[in-house]
mmCIF file of C-alpha atoms in Angstrom:
data_model
loop_
_atom_site.group_PDB
_atom_site.id
_atom_site.type_symbol
_atom_site.label_atom_id
_atom_site.label_comp_id
_atom_site.label_asym_id
_atom_site.label_seq_id
_atom_site.Cartn_x
_atom_site.Cartn_y
_atom_site.Cartn_z
ATOM 1 C CA MET A 4 19.951 -15.793 2.486
ATOM 2 C CA ILE A 5 17.750 -18.890 2.647
ATOM 3 C CA LEU A 6 14.825 -16.912 4.074
ATOM 4 C CA THR A 7 15.114 -14.263 1.378
ATOM 5 C CA SER A 8 15.310 -16.901 -1.369
ATOM 6 C CA TYR A 9 12.296 -18.754 0.061
ATOM 7 C CA LEU A 10 10.203 -15.588 0.217
ATOM 8 C CA LEU A 11 11.296 -14.404 -3.218
ATOM 9 C CA VAL A 12 10.336 -17.718 -4.829
ATOM 10 C CA LEU A 13 7.021 -17.893 -2.961
ATOM 11 C CA ASN A 14 6.024 -14.330 -3.866
ATOM 12 C CA LEU A 15 6.991 -14.665 -7.523
ATOM 13 C CA TRP A 16 5.190 -18.005 -7.697
ATOM 14 C CA LEU A 17 1.965 -16.547 -6.294
ATOM 15 C CA PHE A 18 2.211 -13.485 -8.538
ATOM 16 C CA PHE A 19 2.493 -15.668 -11.646
ATOM 17 C CA LEU A 20 -0.245 -18.027 -10.428
ATOM 18 C CA MET A 21 -2.578 -15.043 -10.045
ATOM 19 C CA GLY A 22 -1.859 -13.989 -13.635
ATOM 20 C CA TYR A 23 -2.258 -17.543 -14.916
ATOM 21 C CA ASP A 24 -5.533 -18.031 -13.037
ATOM 22 C CA LYS A 25 -6.901 -14.749 -14.399
ATOM 23 C CA ALA A 26 -5.989 -15.764 -17.963
ATOM 24 C CA GLN A 27 -7.595 -19.168 -17.454
ATOM 25 C CA ALA A 28 -10.744 -17.532 -16.067
ATOM 26 C CA LYS A 29 -11.076 -15.372 -19.173
ATOM 27 C CA LYS A 30 -10.829 -18.482 -21.381
ATOM 28 C CA HIS A 31 -13.208 -20.504 -19.152
ATOM 29 C CA LYS A 32 -10.517 -23.151 -18.677
ATOM 30 C CA PHE A 33 -9.016 -25.091 -15.757
ATOM 31 C CA ARG A 34 -8.378 -22.804 -12.761
ATOM 32 C CA ILE A 35 -6.063 -22.772 -9.766
ATOM 33 C CA ARG A 36 -7.902 -23.741 -6.579
ATOM 34 C CA GLU A 37 -8.682 -20.812 -4.312
ATOM 35 C CA ARG A 38 -7.324 -22.789 -1.376
ATOM 36 C CA THR A 39 -3.945 -23.025 -3.131
ATOM 37 C CA LEU A 40 -3.770 -19.266 -3.711
ATOM 38 C CA LEU A 41 -4.797 -18.557 -0.123
ATOM 39 C CA LEU A 42 -2.297 -20.973 1.431
ATOM 40 C CA ILE A 43 0.640 -19.693 -0.600
ATOM 41 C CA GLY A 44 -0.292 -16.189 0.542
ATOM 42 C CA LEU A 45 -0.492 -17.252 4.179
ATOM 43 C CA PHE A 46 2.888 -18.988 4.095
ATOM 44 C CA GLY A 47 4.706 -15.817 3.111
ATOM 45 C CA GLY A 48 3.606 -15.080 -0.444
ATOM 46 C CA GLY A 49 1.302 -12.253 0.560
ATOM 47 C CA LEU A 50 3.193 -9.491 -1.178
ATOM 48 C CA GLY A 51 3.132 -11.388 -4.477
ATOM 49 C CA GLY A 52 -0.591 -11.959 -3.970
ATOM 50 C CA LEU A 53 -1.305 -8.289 -3.318
ATOM 51 C CA VAL A 54 0.719 -7.199 -6.337
ATOM 52 C CA GLY A 55 -0.979 -9.897 -8.434
ATOM 53 C CA GLN A 56 -4.404 -8.683 -7.343
ATOM 54 C CA THR A 57 -3.510 -5.146 -8.359
ATOM 55 C CA VAL A 58 -1.791 -5.925 -11.664
ATOM 56 C CA PHE A 59 -4.250 -8.555 -12.892
ATOM 57 C CA HIS A 60 -7.403 -7.196 -11.162
ATOM 58 C CA HIS A 61 -7.983 -10.719 -9.908
ATOM 59 C CA LYS A 62 -9.832 -11.865 -6.776
ATOM 60 C CA THR A 63 -10.326 -8.245 -5.734
ATOM 61 C CA LYS A 64 -13.977 -8.730 -4.765
ATOM 62 C CA LYS A 65 -13.201 -11.549 -2.336
ATOM 63 C CA PRO A 66 -12.136 -10.075 1.022
ATOM 64 C CA ARG A 67 -10.616 -13.328 2.256
ATOM 65 C CA PHE A 68 -7.868 -13.002 -0.364
ATOM 66 C CA PHE A 69 -6.954 -9.497 0.744
ATOM 67 C CA VAL A 70 -6.961 -10.550 4.408
ATOM 68 C CA SER A 71 -4.906 -13.663 3.649
ATOM 69 C CA TYR A 72 -2.339 -11.691 1.679
ATOM 70 C CA ILE A 73 -2.063 -8.980 4.338
ATOM 71 C CA PHE A 74 -1.474 -11.727 6.893
ATOM 72 C CA GLY A 75 1.180 -13.162 4.572
ATOM 73 C CA VAL A 76 2.935 -9.786 4.489
ATOM 74 C CA LEU A 77 2.834 -9.726 8.300
ATOM 75 C CA VAL A 78 4.418 -13.192 8.297
ATOM 76 C CA ILE A 79 7.231 -11.857 6.100
ATOM 77 C CA LEU A 80 7.799 -8.882 8.397
ATOM 78 C CA GLY A 81 7.687 -11.133 11.461
ATOM 79 C CA LEU A 82 10.232 -13.551 10.019
ATOM 80 C CA TYR A 83 12.633 -10.729 9.220
ATOM 81 C CA TRP A 84 12.139 -9.223 12.675
ATOM 82 C CA ILE A 85 12.852 -12.576 14.350
ATOM 83 C CA ARG A 86 15.926 -13.048 12.189
ATOM 84 C CA LYS A 87 17.193 -9.587 13.092
ATOM 85 C CA GLU A 88 16.560 -10.017 16.826
ATOM 86 C CA TYR A 89 18.192 -13.434 17.140
ATOM 87 C CA GLN A 90 21.035 -13.128 14.671
#
């Protein structure tokens, strides 16, 4: 339950940050640091990052974001696998 809640919050947070950052970019206003977006993706928010990239067409030309978010999805799968194996 805690793991699912953590991952849900992280993925929703990154999804909304991607949308916010895209809107800010269009208005030439204050942006979210790339490092922040990458780290949230690495710590399990990868699915939210991938969906955010697709929905908002944001950071799609920067391969490190795609790689980071894929790794984040692998982290999610790994955490669920570990939980299943040792439950």
